[in-house]
Coordinates of C-alpha atoms and ligand atoms in Angstrom, one line a residue:
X1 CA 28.2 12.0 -10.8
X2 CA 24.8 10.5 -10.5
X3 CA 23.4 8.0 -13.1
X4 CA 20.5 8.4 -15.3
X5 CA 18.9 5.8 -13.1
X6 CA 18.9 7.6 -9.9
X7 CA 18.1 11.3 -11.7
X8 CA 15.0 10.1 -13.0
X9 CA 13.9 8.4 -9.0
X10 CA 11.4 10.6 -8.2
X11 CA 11.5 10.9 -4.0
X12 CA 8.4 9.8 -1.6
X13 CA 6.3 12.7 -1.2
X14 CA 4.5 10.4 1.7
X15 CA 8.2 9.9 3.6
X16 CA 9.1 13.7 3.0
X17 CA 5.7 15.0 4.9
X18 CA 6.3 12.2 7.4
X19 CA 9.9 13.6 8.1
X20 CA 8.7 17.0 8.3
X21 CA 5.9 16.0 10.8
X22 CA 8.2 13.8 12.8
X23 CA 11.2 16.8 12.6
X24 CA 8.2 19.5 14.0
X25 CA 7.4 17.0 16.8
X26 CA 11.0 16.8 17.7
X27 CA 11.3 20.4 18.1
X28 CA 8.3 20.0 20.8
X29 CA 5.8 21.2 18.0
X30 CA 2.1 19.2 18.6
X31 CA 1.5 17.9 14.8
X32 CA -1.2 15.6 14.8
X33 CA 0.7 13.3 12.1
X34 CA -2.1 11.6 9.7
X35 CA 0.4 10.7 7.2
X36 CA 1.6 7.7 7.8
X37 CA 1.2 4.5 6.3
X38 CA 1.6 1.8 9.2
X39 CA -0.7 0.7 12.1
X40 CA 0.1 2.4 15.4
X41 CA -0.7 -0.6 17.2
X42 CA 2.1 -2.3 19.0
X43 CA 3.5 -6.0 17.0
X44 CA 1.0 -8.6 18.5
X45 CA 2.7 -10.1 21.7
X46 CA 3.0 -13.7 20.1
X47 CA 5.5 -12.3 16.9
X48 CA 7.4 -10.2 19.9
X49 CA 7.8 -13.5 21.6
X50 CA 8.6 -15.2 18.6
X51 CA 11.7 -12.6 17.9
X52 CA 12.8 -12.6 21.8
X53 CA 13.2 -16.4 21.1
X54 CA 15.1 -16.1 18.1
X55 CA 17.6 -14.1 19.6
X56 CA 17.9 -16.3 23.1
X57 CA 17.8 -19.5 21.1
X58 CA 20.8 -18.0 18.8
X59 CA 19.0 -18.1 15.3
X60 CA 20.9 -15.2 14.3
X61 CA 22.4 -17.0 11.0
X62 CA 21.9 -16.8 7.7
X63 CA 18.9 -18.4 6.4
X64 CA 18.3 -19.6 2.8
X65 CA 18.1 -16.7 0.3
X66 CA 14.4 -17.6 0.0
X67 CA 13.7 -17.5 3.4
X68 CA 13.4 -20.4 6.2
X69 CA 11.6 -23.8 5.3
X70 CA 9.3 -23.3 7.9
X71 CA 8.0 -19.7 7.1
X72 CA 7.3 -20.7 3.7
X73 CA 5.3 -24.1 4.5
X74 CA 3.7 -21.7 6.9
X75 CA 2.6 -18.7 5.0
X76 CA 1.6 -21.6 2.0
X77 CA -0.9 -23.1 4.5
X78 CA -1.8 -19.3 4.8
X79 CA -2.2 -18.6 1.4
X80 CA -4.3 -22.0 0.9
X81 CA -6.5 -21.2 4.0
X82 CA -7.2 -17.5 3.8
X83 CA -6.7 -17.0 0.5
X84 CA -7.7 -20.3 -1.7
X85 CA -4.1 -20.7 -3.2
X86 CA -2.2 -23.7 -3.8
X87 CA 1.7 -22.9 -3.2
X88 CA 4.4 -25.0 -2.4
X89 CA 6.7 -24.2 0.4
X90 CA 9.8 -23.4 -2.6
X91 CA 7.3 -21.4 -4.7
X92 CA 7.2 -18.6 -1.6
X93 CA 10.2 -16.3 -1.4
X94 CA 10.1 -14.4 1.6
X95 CA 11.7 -10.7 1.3
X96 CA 12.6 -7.8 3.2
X97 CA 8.9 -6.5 3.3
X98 CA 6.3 -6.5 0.6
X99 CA 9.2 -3.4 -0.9
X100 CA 11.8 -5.8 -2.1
X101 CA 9.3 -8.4 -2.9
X102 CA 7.7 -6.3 -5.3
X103 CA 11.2 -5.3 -6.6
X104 CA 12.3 -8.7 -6.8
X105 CA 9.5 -9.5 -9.1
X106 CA 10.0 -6.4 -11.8
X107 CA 13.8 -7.2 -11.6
X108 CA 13.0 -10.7 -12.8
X109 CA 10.6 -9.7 -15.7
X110 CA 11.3 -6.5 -16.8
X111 CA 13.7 -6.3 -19.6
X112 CA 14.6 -2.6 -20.2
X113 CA 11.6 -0.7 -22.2
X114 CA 8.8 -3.3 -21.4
X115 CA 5.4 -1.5 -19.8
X116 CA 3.6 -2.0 -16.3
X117 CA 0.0 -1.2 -16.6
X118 CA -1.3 0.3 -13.6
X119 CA -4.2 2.1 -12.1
X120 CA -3.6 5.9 -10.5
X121 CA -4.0 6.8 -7.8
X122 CA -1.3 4.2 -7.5
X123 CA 1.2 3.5 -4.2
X124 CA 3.6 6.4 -4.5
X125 CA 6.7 3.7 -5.0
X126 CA 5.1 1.7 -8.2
X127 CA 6.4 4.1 -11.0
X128 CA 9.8 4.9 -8.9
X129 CA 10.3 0.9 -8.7
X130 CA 9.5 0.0 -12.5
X131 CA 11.5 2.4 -13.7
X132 CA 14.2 1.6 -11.6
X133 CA 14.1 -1.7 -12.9
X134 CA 14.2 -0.8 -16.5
X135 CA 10.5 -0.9 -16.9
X136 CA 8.2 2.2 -18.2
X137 CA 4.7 3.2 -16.0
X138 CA 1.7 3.2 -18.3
X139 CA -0.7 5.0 -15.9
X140 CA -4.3 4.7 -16.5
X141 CA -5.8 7.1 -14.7
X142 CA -9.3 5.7 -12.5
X143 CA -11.5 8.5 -11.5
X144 CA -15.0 8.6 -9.0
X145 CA -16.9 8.0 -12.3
X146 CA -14.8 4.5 -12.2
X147 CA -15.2 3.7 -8.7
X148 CA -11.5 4.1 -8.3
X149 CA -10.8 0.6 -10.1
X150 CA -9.5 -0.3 -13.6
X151 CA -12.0 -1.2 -16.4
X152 CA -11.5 -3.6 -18.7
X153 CA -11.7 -1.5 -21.9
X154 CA -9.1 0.7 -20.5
X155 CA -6.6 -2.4 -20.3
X156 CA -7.5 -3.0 -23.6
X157 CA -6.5 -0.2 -25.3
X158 CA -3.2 0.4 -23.0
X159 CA -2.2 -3.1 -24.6
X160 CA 1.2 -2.7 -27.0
X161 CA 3.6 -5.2 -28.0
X162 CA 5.8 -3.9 -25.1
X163 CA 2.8 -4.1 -22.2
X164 CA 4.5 -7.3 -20.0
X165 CA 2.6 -7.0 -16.3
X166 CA -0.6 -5.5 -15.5
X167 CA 0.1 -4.6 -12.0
X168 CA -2.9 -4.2 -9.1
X169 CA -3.2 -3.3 -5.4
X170 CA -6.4 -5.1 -4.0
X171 CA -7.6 -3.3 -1.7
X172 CA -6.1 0.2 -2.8
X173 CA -3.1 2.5 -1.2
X174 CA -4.4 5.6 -1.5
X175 CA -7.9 5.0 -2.0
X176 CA -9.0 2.0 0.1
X177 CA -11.0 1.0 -2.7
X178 CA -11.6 -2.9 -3.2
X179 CA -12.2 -4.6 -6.6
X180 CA -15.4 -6.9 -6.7
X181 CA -14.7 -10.0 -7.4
X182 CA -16.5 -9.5 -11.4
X183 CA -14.4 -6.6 -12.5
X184 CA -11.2 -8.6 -11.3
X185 CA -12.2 -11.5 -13.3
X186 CA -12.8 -8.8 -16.4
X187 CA -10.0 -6.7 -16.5
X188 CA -7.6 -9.8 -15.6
X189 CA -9.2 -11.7 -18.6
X190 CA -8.1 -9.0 -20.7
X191 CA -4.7 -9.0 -19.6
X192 CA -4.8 -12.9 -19.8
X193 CA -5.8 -12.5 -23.6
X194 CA -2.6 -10.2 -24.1
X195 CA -0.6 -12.9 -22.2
X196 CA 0.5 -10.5 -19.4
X197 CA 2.1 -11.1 -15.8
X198 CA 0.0 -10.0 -13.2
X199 CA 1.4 -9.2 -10.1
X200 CA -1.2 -8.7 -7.5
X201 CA -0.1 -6.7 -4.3
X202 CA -2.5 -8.0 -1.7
X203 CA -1.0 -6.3 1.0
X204 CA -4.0 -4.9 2.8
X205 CA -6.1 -8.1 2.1
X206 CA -7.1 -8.5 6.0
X207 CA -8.2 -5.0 6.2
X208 CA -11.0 -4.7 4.7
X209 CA -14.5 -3.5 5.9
X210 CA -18.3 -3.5 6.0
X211 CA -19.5 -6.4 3.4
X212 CA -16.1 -6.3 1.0
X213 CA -14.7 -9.4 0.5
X214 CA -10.7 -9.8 -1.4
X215 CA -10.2 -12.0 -4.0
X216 CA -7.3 -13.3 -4.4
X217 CA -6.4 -12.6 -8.3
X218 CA -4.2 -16.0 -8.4
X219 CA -7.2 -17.6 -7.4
X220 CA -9.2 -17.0 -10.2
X221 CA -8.6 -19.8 -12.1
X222 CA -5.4 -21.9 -12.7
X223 CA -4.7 -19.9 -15.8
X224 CA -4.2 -16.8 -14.2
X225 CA -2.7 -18.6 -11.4
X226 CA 0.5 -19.8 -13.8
X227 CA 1.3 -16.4 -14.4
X228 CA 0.4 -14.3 -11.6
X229 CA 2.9 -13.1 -8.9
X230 CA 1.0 -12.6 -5.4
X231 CA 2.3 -9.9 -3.2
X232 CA 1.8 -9.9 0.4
X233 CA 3.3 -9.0 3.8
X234 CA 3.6 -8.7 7.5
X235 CA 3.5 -4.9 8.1
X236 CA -0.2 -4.4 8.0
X237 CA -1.9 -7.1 9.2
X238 CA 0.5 -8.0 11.6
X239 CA 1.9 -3.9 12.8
X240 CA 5.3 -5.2 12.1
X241 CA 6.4 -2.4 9.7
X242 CA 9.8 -2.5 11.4
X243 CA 10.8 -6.4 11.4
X244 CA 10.5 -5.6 7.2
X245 CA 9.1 -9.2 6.4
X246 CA 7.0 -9.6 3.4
X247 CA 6.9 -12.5 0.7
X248 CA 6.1 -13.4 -3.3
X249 CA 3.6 -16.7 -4.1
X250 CA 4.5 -17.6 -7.5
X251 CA 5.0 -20.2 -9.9
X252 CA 8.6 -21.9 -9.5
X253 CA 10.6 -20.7 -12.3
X254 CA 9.7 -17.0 -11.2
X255 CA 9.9 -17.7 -7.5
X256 CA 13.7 -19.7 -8.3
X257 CA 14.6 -16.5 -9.8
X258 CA 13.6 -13.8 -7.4
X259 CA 14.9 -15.8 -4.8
X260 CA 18.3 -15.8 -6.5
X261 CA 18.1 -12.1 -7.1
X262 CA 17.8 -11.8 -3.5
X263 CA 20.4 -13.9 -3.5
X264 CA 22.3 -11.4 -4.5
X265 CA 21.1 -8.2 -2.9
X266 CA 20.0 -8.8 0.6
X267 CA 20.3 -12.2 0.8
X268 CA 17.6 -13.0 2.7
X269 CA 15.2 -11.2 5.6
X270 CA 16.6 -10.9 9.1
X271 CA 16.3 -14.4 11.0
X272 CA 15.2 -13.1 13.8
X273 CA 12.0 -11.3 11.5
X274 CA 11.5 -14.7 9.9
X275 CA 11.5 -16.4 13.4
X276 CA 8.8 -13.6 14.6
X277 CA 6.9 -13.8 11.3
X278 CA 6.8 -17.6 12.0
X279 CA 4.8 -16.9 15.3
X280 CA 2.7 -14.5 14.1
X281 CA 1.4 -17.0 11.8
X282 CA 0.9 -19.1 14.3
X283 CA -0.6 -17.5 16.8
X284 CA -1.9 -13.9 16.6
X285 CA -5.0 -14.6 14.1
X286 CA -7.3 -12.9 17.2
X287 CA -5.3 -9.7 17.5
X288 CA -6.0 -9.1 13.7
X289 CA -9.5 -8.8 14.0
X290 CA -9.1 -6.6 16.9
X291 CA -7.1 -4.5 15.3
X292 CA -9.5 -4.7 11.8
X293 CA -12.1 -3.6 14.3
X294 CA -10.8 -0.6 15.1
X295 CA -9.7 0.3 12.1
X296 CA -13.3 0.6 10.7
X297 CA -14.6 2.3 14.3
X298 CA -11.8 5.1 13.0
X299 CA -12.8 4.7 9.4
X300 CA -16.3 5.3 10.4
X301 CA -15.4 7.8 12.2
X302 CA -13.1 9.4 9.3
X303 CA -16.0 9.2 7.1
X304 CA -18.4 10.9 9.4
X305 CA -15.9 14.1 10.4
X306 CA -14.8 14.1 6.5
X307 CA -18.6 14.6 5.5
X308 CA -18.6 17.9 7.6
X309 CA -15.6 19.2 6.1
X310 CA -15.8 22.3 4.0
X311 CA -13.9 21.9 0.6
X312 CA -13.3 18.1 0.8
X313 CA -15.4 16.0 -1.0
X314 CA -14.9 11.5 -0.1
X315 CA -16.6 10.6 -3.7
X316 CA -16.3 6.7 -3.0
X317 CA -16.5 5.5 0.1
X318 CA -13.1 3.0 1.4
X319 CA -13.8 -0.4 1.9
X320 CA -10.3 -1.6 3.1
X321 CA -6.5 -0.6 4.1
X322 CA -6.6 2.4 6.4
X323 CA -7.0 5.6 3.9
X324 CA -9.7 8.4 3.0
X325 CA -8.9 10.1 0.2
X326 CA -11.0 12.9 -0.9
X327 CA -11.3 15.3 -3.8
X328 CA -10.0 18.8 -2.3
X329 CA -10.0 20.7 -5.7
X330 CA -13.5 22.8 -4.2
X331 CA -10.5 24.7 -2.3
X332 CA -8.1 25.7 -5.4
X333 CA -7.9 29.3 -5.9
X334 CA -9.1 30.1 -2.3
X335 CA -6.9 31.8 0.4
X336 CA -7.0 30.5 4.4
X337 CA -5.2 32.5 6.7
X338 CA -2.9 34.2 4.3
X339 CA -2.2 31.6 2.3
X340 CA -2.8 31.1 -1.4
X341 CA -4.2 26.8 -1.7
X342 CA -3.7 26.7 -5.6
X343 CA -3.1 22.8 -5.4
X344 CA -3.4 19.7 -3.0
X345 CA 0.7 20.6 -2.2
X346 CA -0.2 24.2 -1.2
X347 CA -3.2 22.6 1.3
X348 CA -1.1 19.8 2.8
X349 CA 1.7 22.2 3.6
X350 CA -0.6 25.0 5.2
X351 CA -2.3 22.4 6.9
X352 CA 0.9 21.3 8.4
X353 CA 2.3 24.9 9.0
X354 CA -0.8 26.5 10.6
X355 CA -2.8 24.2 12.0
X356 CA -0.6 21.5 13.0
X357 CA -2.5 18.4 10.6
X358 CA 0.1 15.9 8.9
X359 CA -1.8 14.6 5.6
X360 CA -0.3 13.9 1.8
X361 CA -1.1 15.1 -1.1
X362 CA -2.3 13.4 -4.2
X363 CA -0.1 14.5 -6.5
X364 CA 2.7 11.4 -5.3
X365 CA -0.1 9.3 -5.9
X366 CA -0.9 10.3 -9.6
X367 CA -4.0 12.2 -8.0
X368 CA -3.4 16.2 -7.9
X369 CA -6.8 16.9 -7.0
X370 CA -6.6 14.3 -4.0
X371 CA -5.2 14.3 -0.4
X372 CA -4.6 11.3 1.6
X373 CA -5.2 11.2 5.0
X374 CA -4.6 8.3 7.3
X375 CA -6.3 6.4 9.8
X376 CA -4.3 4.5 10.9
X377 CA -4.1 6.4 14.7
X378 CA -6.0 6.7 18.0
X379 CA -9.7 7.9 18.0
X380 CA -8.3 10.7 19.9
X381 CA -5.5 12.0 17.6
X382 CA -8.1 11.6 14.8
X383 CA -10.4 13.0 16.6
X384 CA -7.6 16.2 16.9
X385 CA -6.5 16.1 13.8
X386 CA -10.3 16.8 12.4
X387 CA -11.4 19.1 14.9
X388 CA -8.1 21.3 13.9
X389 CA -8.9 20.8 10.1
X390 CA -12.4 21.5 10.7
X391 CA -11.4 25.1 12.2
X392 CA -8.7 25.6 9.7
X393 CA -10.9 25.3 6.6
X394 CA -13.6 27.0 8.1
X395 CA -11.8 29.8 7.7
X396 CA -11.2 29.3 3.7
X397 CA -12.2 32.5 1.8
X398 CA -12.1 32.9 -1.9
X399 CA -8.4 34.6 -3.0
X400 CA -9.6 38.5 -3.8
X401 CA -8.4 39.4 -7.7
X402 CA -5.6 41.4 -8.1
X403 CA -6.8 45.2 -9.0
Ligands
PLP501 C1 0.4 -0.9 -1.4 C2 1.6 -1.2 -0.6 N1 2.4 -2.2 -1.0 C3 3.5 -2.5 -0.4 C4 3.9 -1.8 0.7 C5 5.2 -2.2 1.3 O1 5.1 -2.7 2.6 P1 6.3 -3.4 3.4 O2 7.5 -3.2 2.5 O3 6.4 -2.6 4.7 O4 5.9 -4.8 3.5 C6 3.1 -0.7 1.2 C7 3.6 0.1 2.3 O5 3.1 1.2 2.6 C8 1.9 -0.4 0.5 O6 1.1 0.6 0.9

């Protein structure tokens, strides 16, 4: 009954160990769930007011497909402040998350057989959404030896006549990793060249660490600017996963058309998340730094317990979102308390059966040899979490040959 479209979706490997976490704790099981990708601090108390308001003051109606006037002025003097961008109020359509943005933007460019050139590890939804939307995945696969980060010669030679959008997360779901501003500029010049669409998900852009600084790939020059699509959201920076409110920056006649796409789909965000988005904005700029603080006391933290771990090897250290994801193929072929780790899927599931530790495997991400383990939770259920993985792996013996 099903349609080639929805046989091929392949489903989230991230959401199914989340379910399976979240169905143990249900059943009074104590999982320590490090799979997750959203803060586990509460929406700051300004966007909660900012909803509570919306609801009293009865802006419950439909808003413009593109989202409410205000919202966009106010994430364009975002955009311009933080980030360096110049965007008109009607070149921002705001979406339900950073999700339907993104989707918004292949459904506008993608006509059926063109290629998206991406990085893996990618975010476990890029492939599932270009291919939904007619596209094909060329996956260039990054490695330790590239720092996690595209290179400009391996743009180059992905180039066909069907290549239409080079596609980039800055800084990285899974690996955290952040591009410096120099191989930005090169591997977007070479995409320039080949007159591709980038579309830059910037998602994490406020969580970043130590001395990494974002740039902004719209920002490097007015070139790229006219024919880049900038991604960005309220779910990470903000802990608003739930209101799902994110948003495209891009040049009119793409931003005109997503917005009528939307038009057609969802028709715009919830008012209420607009109106909460709108206060955010406004006034929870402190609470992001607090909560960028501790998100590199736990990275630091991560790092440290990660370092002691037998098996699992962090090859480049993460310099934004809230990720570690270290090489665990040291541990293929061994055997841990009865059970056979031939892959990153056999380690996550033991881990999760016998000793009670939620992480995700690579292989979603385009990364077998990889697991990904969030962050983003208390010092204390990290601290849990590693002292139960640390006891679990110390056990790891190699898998005796069959006689
Ligand atoms: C890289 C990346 N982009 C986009 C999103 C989507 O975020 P949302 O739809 O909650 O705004 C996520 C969420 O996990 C993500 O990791």
């Amino acid at each position: 009954m099903l349609n080639q479209r929805a046989r091929g979706i392949s489903p989230s490997p991230t959401i199914a160990f989340d379910s399976r976490a979240k169905a143990m704790a249900s059943d009074g099981i104590d999982v320590v769930n490090l799979s997750v990708g959203e803060p586990d601090f509460a929406t700051p108390a300004g966007a909660r007011a900012g909803g509570i308001a919306a609801i009293e003051g009865g802006w419950t109606k439909y808003t413009p497909s593109g989202g409410l006037h205000e919202l966009r002025q106010a994430i364009a003097e975002k955009l311009e402040r933080d980030n360096g961008l110049r965007y008109s109020p009607d070149e921002i359509v705001v979406s339900n998350g950073a999700k339907q943005a993104l989707f918004n933007a292949f459904m506008v460019l993608l006509d059926p057989g063109d290629e998206v050139i991406m990085q893996s590890p990618y975010w476990v939804t890029y492939p599932e959404m270009v291919k939904l939307a007619g596209g094909v995945p060329v996956i260039l696969r990054t490695d330790a030896g590239t720092g996690f980060a595209l290179t400009p010669d391996m743009v180059e030679s992905a180039i066909t006549d069907r290549s239409k959008v080079l596609l980039l997360c800055n800084p990285s779901n899974p690996t955290g990793v952040v591009y410096s501003r120099r191989r930005l500029e090169d591997v977007v010049t070479v995409a320039l060249r080949a007159g591709l669409v980038m579309i830059a998900d910037e998602i994490y852009e406020r969580l970043i660490y130590g001395t990494a600084q974002t740039v902004s790939v719209a920002a490097l020059g007015s070139e790229v600017w006219e024919r880049t699509v900038t991604v960005n959201g309220f779910s990470k920076a903000f802990a608003m996963t739930g209101w799902r409110l994110g948003y495209t920056a891009a040049p009119r006649p793409l931003a005109k058309a997503m917005a009528e796409v939307q038009s057609h789909s969802t028709s715009a965000p919830s008012t209420i998340s607009q109106r909460a988005g709108l206060a955010a904005l406004r006034s929870d700029q402190p609470c992001i730094e607090e909560m960028r603080r501790h998100f590199d006391q736990r990275r630091r933290f991560a790092m440290q317990r990660l370092a002691a771990l037998p098996g699992m090897q962090l090859e480049v250290e993460p310099e934004g979102a809230f990720y570690v994801f270290p090489n665990v193929a040291a541990l293929f072929g061994t055997t841990i308390r009865g059970r056979r780790i031939g892959s990153s899927d056999d380690l996550c599931m033991a881990l999760l059966d016998l000793a009670r530790v939620a992480i995700v495997p690579g292989t979603g991400f385009g990364s077998p040899d990889h697991v990904r383990i969030s962050y983003a939770a208390s010092l204390e259920r990290l601290r849990e979490g590693f002292d139960r993985m640390q006891a679990f792996l110390a056990e790891c013996a190699p898998t005796p040959l069959r006689a």
